[in-house]
Coordinates of C-alpha atoms and ligand atoms in Angstrom, one line a residue:
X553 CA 0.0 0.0 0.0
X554 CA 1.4 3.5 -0.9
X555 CA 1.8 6.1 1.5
X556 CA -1.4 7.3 3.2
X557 CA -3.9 10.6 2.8
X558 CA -5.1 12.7 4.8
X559 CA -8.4 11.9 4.1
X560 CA -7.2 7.4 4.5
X561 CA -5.8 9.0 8.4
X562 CA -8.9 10.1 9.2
X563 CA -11.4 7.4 8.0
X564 CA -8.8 4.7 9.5
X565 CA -9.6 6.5 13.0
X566 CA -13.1 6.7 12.7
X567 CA -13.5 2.6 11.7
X568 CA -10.5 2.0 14.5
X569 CA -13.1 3.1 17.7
X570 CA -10.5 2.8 19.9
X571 CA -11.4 3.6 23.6
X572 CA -10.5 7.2 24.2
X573 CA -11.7 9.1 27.4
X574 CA -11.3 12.6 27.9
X575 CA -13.6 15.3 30.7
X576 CA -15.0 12.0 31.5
X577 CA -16.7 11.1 28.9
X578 CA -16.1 8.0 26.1
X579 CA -15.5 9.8 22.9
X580 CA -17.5 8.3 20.1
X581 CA -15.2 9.5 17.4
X582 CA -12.0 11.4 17.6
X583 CA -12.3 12.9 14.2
X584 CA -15.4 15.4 14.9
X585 CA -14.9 15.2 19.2
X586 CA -13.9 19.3 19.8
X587 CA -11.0 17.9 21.9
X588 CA -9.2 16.0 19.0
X589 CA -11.0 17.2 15.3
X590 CA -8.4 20.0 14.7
X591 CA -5.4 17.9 15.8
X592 CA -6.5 15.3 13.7
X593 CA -7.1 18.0 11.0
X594 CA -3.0 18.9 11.3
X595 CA -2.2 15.7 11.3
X596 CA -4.3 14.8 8.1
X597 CA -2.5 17.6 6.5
X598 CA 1.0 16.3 7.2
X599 CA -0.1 13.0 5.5
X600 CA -1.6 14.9 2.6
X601 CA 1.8 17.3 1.9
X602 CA 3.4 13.6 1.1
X603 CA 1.5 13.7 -2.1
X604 CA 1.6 17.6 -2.5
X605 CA 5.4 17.4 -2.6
X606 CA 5.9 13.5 -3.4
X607 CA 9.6 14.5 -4.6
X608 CA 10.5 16.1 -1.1
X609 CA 8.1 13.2 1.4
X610 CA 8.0 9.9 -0.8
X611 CA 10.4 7.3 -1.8
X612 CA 10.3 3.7 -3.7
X613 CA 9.8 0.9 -1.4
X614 CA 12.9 -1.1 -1.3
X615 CA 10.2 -4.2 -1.2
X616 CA 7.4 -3.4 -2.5
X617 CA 8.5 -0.3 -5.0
X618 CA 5.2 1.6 -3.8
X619 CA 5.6 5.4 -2.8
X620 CA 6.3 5.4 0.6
X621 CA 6.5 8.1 3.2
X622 CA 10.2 9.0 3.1
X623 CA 10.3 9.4 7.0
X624 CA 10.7 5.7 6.9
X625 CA 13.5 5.8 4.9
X626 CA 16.9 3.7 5.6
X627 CA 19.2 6.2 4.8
X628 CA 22.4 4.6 3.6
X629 CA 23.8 8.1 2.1
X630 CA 24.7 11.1 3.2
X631 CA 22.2 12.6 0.6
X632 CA 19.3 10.0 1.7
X633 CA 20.4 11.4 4.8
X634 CA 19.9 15.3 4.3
X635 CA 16.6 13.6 2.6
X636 CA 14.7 12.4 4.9
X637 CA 15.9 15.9 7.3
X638 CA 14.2 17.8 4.9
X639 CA 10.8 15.7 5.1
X640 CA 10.9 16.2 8.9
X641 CA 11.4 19.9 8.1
X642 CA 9.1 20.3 5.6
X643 CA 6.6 18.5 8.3
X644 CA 7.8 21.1 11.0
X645 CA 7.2 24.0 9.1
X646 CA 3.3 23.2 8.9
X647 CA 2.7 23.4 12.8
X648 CA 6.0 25.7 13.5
X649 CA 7.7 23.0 15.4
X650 CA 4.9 22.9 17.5
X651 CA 3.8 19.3 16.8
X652 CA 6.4 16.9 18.6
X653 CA 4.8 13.8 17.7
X654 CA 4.3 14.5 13.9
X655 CA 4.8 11.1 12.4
X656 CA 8.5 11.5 11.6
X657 CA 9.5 11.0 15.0
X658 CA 8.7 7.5 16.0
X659 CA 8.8 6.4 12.1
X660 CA 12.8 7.3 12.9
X661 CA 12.5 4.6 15.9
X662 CA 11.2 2.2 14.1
X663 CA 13.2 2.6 11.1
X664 CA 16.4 2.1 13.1
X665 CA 14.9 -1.2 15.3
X666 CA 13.5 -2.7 12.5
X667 CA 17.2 -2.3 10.5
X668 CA 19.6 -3.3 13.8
X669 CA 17.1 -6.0 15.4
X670 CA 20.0 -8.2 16.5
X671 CA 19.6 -7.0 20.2
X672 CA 16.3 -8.1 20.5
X673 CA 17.8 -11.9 19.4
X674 CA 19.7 -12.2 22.6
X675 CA 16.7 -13.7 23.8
X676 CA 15.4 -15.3 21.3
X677 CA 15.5 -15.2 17.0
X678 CA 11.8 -14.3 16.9
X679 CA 12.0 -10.8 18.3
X680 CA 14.5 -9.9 15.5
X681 CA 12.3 -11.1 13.2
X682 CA 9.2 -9.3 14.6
X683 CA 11.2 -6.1 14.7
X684 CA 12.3 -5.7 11.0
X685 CA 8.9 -7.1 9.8
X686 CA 7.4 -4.7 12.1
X687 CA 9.1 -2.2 10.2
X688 CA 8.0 -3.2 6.9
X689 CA 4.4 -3.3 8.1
X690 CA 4.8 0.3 9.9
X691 CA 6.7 1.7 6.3
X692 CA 4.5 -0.3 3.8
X693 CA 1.0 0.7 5.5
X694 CA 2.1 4.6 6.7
X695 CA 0.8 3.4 10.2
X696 CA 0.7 6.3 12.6
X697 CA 2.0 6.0 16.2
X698 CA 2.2 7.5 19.6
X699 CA 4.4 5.5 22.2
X700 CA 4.9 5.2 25.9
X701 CA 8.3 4.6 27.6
X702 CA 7.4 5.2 31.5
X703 CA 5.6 4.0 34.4
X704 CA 3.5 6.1 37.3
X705 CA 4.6 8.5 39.3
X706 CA 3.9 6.4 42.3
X707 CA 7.1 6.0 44.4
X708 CA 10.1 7.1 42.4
X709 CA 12.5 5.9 45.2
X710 CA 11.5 2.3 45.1
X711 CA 12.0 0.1 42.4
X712 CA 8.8 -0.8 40.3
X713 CA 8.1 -4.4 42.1
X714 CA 9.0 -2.5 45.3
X715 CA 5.8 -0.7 44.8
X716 CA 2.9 -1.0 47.6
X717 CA 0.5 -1.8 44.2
X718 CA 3.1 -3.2 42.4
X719 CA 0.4 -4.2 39.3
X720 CA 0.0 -1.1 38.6
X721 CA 3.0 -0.2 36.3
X722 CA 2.5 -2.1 33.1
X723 CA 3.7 -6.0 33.5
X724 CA 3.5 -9.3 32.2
X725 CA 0.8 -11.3 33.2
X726 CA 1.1 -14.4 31.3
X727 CA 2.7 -15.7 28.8
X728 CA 1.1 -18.1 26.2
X729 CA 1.2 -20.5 22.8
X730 CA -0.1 -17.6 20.7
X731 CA 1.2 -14.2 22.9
X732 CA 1.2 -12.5 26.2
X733 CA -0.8 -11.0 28.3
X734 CA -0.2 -7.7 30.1
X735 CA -1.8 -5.3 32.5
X736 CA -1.2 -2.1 34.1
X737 CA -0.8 1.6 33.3
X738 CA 1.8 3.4 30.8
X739 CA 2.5 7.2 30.9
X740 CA 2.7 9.5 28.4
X741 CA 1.0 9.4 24.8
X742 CA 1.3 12.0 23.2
X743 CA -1.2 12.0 20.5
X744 CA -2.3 9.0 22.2
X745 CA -5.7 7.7 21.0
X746 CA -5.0 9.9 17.6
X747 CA -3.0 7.4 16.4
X748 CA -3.3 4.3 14.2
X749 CA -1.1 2.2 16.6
X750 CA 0.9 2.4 20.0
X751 CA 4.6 1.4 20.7
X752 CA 5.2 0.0 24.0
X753 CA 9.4 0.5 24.6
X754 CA 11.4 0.7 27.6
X755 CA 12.6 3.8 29.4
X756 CA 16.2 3.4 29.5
X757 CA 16.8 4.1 32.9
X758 CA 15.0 1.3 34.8
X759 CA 17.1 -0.2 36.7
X760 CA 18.4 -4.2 35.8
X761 CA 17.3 -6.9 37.8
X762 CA 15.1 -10.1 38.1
X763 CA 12.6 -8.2 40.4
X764 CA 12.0 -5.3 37.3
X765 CA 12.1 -8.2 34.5
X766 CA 8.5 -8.5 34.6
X767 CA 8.0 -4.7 33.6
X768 CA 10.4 -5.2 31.0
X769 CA 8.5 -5.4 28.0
X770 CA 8.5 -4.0 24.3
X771 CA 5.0 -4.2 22.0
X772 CA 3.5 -2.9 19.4
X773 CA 0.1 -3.0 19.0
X774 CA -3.1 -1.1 17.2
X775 CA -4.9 1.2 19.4
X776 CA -8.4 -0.3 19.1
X777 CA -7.1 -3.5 21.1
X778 CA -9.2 -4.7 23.3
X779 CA -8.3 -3.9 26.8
X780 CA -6.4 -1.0 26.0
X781 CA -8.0 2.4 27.0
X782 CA -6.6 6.1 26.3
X783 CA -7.3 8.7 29.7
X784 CA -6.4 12.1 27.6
X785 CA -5.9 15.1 30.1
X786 CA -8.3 17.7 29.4
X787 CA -7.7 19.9 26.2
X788 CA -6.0 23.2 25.7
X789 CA -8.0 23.3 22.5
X790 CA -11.4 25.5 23.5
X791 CA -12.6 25.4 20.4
X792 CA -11.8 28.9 19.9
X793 CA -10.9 30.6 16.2
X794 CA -7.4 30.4 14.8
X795 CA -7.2 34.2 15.4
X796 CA -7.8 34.3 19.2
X797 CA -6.1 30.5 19.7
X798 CA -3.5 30.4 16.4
X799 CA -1.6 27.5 17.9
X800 CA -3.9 25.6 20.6
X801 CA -6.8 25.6 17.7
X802 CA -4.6 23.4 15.5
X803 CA -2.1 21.6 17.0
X804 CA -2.7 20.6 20.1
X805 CA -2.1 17.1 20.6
X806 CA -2.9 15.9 23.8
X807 CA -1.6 13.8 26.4
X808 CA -2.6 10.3 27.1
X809 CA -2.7 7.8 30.4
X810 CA -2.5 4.3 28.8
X811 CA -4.4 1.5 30.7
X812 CA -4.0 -2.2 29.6
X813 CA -6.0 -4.7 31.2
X814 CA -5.4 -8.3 30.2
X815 CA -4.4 -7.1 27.0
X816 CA -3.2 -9.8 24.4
X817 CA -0.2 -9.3 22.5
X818 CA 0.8 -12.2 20.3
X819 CA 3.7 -13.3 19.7
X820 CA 4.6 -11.4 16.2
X821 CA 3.8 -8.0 18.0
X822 CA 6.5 -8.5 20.9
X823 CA 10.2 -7.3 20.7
X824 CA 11.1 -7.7 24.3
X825 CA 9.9 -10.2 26.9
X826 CA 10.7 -9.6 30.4
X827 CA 14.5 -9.5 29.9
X828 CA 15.5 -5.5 31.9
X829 CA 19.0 -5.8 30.3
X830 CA 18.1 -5.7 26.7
X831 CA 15.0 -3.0 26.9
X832 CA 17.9 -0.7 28.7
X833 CA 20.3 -1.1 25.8
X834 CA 17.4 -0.9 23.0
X835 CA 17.6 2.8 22.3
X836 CA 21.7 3.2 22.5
X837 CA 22.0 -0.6 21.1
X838 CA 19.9 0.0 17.9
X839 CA 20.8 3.4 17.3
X840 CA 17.7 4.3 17.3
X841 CA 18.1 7.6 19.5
X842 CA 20.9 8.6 17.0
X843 CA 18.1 9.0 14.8
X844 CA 15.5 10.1 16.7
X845 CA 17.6 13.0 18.0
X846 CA 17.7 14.0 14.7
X847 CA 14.4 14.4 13.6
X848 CA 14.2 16.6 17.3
X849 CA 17.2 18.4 16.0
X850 CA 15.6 19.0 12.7
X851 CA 12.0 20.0 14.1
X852 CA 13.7 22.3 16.8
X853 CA 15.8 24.6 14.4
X854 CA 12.4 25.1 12.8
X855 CA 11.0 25.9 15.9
X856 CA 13.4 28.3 16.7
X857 CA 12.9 29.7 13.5
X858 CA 9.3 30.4 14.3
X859 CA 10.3 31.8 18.0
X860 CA 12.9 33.8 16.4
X861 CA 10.5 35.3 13.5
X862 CA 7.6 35.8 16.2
X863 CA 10.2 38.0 18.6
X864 CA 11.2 40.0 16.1
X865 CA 7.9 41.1 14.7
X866 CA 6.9 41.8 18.0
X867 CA 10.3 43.7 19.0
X868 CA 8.9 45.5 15.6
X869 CA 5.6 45.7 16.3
X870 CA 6.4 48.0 19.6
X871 CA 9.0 50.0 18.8
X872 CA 11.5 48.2 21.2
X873 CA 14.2 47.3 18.8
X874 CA 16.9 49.9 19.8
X875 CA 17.3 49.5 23.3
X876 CA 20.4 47.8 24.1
X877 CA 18.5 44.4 26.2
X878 CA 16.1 43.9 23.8
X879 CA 19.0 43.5 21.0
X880 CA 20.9 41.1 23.6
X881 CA 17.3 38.9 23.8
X882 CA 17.2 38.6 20.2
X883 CA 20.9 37.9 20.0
X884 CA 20.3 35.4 22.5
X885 CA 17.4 33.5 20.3
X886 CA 19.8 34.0 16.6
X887 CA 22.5 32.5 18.9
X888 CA 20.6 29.4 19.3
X889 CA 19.1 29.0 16.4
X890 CA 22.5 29.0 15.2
X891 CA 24.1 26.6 17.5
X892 CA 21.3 24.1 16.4
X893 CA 22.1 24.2 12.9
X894 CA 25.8 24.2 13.1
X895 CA 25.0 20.8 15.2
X896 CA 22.6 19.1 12.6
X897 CA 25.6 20.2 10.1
X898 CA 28.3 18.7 12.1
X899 CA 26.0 15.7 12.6
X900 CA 25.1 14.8 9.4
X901 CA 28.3 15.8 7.5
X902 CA 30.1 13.3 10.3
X903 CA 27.9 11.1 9.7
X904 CA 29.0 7.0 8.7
X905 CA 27.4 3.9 8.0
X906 CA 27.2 1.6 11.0
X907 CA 27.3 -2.0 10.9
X908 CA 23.8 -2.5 9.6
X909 CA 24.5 -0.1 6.5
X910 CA 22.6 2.6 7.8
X911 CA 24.2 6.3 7.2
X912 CA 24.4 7.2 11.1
X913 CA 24.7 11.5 11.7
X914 CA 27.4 11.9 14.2
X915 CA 26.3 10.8 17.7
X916 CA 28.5 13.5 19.6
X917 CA 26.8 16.8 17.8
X918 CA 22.9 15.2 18.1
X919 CA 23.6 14.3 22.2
X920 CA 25.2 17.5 23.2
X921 CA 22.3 19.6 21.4
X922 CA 19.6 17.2 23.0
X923 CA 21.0 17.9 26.0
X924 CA 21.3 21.6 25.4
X925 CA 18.1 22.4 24.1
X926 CA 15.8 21.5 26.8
X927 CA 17.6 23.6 29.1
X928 CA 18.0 26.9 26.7
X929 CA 13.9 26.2 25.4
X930 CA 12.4 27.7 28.6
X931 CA 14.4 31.2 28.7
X932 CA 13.6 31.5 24.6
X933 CA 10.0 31.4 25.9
X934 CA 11.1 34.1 28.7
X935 CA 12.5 36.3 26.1
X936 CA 9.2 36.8 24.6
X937 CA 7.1 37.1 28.3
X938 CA 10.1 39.8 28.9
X939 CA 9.3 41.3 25.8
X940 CA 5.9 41.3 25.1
X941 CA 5.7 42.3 28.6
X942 CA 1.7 44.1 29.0
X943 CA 0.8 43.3 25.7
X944 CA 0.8 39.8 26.4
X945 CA -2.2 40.4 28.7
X946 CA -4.0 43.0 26.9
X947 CA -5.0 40.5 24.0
X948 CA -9.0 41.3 23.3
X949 CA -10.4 38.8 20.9
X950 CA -11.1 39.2 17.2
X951 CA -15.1 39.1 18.6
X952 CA -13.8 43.1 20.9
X953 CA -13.0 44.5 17.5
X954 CA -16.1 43.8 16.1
X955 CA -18.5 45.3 18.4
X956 CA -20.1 48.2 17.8
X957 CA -19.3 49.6 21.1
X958 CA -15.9 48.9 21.8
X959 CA -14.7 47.7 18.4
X960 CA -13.4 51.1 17.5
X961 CA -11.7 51.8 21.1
X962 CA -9.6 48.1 21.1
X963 CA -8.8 49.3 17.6
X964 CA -7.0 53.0 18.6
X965 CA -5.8 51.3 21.8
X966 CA -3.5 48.5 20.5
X967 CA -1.9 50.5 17.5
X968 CA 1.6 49.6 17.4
X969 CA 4.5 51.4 16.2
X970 CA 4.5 49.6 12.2
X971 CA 1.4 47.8 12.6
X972 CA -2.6 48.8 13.5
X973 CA -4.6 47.6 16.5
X974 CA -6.1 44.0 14.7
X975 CA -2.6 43.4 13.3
X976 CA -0.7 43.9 16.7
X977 CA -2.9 42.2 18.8
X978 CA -3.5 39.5 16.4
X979 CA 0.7 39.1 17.1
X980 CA 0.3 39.2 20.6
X981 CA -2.1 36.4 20.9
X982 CA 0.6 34.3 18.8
X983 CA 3.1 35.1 21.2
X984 CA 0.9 34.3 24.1
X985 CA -0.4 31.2 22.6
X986 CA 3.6 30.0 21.8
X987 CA 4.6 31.0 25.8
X988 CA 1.8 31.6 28.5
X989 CA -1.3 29.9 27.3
X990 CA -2.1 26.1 28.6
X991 CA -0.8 25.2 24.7
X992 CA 2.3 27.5 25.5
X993 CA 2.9 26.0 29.3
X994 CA 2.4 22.7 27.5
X995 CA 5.2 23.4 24.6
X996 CA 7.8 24.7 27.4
X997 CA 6.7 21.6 29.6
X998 CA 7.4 19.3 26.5
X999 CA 10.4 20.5 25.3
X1000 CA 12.0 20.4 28.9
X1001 CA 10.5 16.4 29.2
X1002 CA 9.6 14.7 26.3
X1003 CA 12.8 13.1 25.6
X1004 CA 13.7 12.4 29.4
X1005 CA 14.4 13.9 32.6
X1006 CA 17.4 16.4 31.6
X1007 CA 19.1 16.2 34.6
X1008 CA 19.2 12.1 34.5
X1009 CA 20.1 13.1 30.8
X1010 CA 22.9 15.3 31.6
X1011 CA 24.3 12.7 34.5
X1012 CA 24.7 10.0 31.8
X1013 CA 26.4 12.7 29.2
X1014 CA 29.1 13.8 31.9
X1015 CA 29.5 9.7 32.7
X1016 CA 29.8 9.2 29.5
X1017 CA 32.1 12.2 28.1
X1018 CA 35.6 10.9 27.3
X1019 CA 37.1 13.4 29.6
X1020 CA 40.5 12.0 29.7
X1021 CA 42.4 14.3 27.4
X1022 CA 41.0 17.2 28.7
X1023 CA 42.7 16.3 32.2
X1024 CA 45.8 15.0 30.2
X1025 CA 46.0 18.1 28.7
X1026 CA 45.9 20.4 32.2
X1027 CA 48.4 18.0 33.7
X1028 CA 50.7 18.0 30.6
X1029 CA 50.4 21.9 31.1
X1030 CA 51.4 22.0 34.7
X1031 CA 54.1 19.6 33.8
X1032 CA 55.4 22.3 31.5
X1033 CA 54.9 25.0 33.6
X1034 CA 57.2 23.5 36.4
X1035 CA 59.9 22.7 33.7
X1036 CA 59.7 27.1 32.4
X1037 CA 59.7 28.7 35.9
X1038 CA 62.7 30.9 36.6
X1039 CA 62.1 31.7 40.4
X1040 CA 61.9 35.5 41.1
X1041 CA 65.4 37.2 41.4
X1042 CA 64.5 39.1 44.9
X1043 CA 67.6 41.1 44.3
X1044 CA 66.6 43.0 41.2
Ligands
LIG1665 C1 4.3 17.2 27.7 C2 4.9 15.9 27.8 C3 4.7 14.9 26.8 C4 5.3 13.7 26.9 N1 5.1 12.8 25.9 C5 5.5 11.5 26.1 C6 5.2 10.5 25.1 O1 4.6 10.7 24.1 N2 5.6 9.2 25.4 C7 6.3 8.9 26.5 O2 6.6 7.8 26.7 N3 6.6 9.8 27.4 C8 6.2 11.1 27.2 N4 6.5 12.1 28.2 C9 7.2 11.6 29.4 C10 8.6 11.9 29.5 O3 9.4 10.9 28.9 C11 8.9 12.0 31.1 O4 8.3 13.2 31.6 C12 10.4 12.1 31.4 O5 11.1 11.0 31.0 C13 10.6 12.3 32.9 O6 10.0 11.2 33.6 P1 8.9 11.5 34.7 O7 7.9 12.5 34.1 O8 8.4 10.2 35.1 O9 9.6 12.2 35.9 P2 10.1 11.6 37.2 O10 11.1 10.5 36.9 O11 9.0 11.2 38.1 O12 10.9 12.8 37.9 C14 10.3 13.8 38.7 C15 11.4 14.7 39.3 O13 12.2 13.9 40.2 C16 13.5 13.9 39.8 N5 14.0 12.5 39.8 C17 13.3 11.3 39.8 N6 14.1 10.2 39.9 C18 15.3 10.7 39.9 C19 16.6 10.1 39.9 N7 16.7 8.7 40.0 N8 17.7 10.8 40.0 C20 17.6 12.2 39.9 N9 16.4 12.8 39.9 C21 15.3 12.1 39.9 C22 13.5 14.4 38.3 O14 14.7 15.1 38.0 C23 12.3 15.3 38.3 O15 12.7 16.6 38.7 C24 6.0 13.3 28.1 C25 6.2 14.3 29.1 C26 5.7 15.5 29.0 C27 5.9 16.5 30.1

């Protein structure tokens, strides 16, 4: 099957029924619910662009020869490489970098598990197997996915069978002829219940031992499975226009508790079977966060484009641009956006084949701006609450400058310096929706999280950081020092 539409997204949700829950209610169909229709809108775009550009967001089928969606590619060159960046980009730019679980993301993931599958052997031949045809499936039916990685907040300083309920964390129930059976809850889908299927994977900081085997699991299955149920928080999305909500209206995606009970998996769907030491190495082991961190690379510098573009209409917008902080803010944003690219360049220019034939970006550039970028995303946000400063608050809707009564005051009282009342505050609400609205909260709380806690994060970089020659190189120095020192004369 060739690469899907828009239109094949949606009407696969609406026959899929999966159980979604969300302001306590079972909704009937995601595709028209308020909560999810614009999302799902976005995301139908996103598939439809792979036909609009099919030169930029297709490729042959190495099995099949259909058009596929290019985010699935193998890349073995550098060029395939640079390829299957600018789908991701091309992607970004349709929801500003504000969509983190556009399909690219996990198609990465599964792209890289499918191709280096030997881990998942260790246990036994079958989960190789299941991984690479999982891939083909995934690539050859353009399945959508949201995943889950970690378990309830219950008691973070015990170990998951520590727990007082210790079934609650998703674990292994049974195992049978056909499959398993698991149970228990799964945090945090993004897009969860939006999706075609879900990926069940590891965190990769559980801890190793017989007692946490049980939790160790990795699945895919199709969201409509029975037993599985999707607990959406409560939507940003009010159902408000594009003009007073420009971002929440379109592309908020929701989060998702994931609830199995006695769900069966069989056998062909399972990658990882209660063995902690394998689901820890999947993500280094497979490479697959080498590629994952760069689609997030890739989607960020396009979201820091955005940021960028948005601070300095506004910096324009008010008149603000010559005084000397304001300059130093913006500087601060170009000098990230910057940074990022000069690492994607370093990454993929670096980049080599690994053992599986996959052209790999360099590591080293992709982990120190995955690192980075959590912690600079919060003060870019800051910049623009410094900036926009009162005229973040004083955002009357598009409805205040069309009434009769007031429509005409709003109107004289939000002129800007280049721009007129609607235009400016029109801005303003942008900026607000990006920073301070739930959406904006959300986007600051995502980029800080989504791809792990970043001060676990930063522990394993500075464990792992070959730090050697930097402390060769300071002893080597005082070495030299000691051999150059003419003591002081004290007579001269
Ligand atoms: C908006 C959003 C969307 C997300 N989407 C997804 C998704 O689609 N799929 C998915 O699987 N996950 C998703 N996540 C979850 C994300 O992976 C986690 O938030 C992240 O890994 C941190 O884990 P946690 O939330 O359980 O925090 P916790 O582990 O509970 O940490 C809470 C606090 O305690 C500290 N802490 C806890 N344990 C330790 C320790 N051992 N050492 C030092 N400090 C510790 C942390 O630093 C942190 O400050 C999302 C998160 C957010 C916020």
């Amino acid at each position: 099957m060739p690469a899907k539409t828009g239109q094949e997204y949606m009407e696969r949700l609406k026959r899929a029924k999966s159980s979604v829950y969300i302001h306590g209610e079972k909704v009937e169909d995601v595709t028209v619910h308020p909560a999810f229709r614009n999302v799902v809108r976005s995301m139908a775009a996103l598939y439809d662009r792979q036909y609009e550009k099919p030169e930029k967001m297709l490729y042959r089928s190495p099995t099949t020869g259909q058009l596929v969606g290019m985010t699935f590619i193998q890349p073995t060159t550098i060029d395939e490489l640079i390829a299957r960046r600018e789908a991701t980009q091309e992607w970004a730019r349709m929801s500003a970098g504000m969509m983190g679980r556009s399909p690219d993301y996990l198609n990465a993931e599964v792209m890289a598990m499918g191709v280096a599958n030997d881990l998942f052997a260790e246990d036994d031949p079958m989960f190789a197997e299941n991984a690479k045809n999982y891939y083909e499936y995934a690539r050859e039916n353009d399945i959508s996915l949201t995943h889950t990685l970690i378990h309830p907040q219950m008691n973070r300083a015990k170990a998951l069978h520590e727990q007082n309920d210790a079934d609650v964390p998703l674990h292994l129930v049974e195992r049978r002829k056909d499959g398993i059976i698991v149970s228990g809850i799964r945090l945090l889908a993004t897009q969860g219940g939006i999706t075609d299927e879900i990926l069940v994977f590891p965190s990769t900081v559980k801890k190793s031992t017989a007692g946490e085997d049980p939790y160790a699991l990795a699945f895919a299955i199709p969201n409509n499975t029975p037993g599985v149920k999707f607990i959406c928080r409560e939507a940003f999305d009010y159902g408000r226009s594009a003009w007073d909500h420009p971002l929440a209206s379109r592309f908020e995606e929701g989060d998702a508790i994931v609830s199995f009970e006695n769900v069966f998996v069989p056998w062909e769907r399972v990658f990882v079977c209660g063995n902690s030491s394998i689901c820890n190495r999947t993500f280094r082991e497979t490479n697959a966060v080498i590629h994952m961190s760069h689609q997030v690379v890739a989607k960020n510098i396009v979201k820091t484009e955005f940021l960028l573009g948005v601070t300095l209409c506004l910096i324009e917008a008010i008149g603000i641009g010559e005084f000397q902080h304001v300059k130093d803010k913006g500087a601060e944003i170009m000098l990230v956006l910057e940074t990022m690219k000069s690492h994607l360049y370093r990454a993929e220019h670096n980049a080599k084949r690994d053992r599986w034939g996959t052209m790999t970006p360099d590591f080293a550039a992709l982990d120190a701006a995955r690192n980075w970028y959590p912690r600079i995303y919060p003060r870019l946000s800051e910049i623009i609450r410094i900036l926009g400063a009162s005229g973040l608050m004083a955002i009357p809707t598009e409805a205040d400058f069309h009434n009769e009564e007031i429509g005409e005051i709003v109107s004289r009282a939000m002129q800007g310096a280049t721009v007129d009342g609607y235009e400016r505050v029109q801005l303003f609400r942008l900026a607000w929706d990006l920073t301070m609205s739930a959406f904006g909260a959300r986007q600051t709380h995502y980029e800080y999280y989504f791809f792990g806690d970043p001060v676990r994060m930063g522990m394993a970089y500075f464990d792992g950081y070959e730090k050697e020659p930097y402390k060769q190189f300071v002893r080597e120095f005082l070495r030299g020092a000691k051999s150059v020192f003419i003591p002081a004369d004290n007579k001269h």
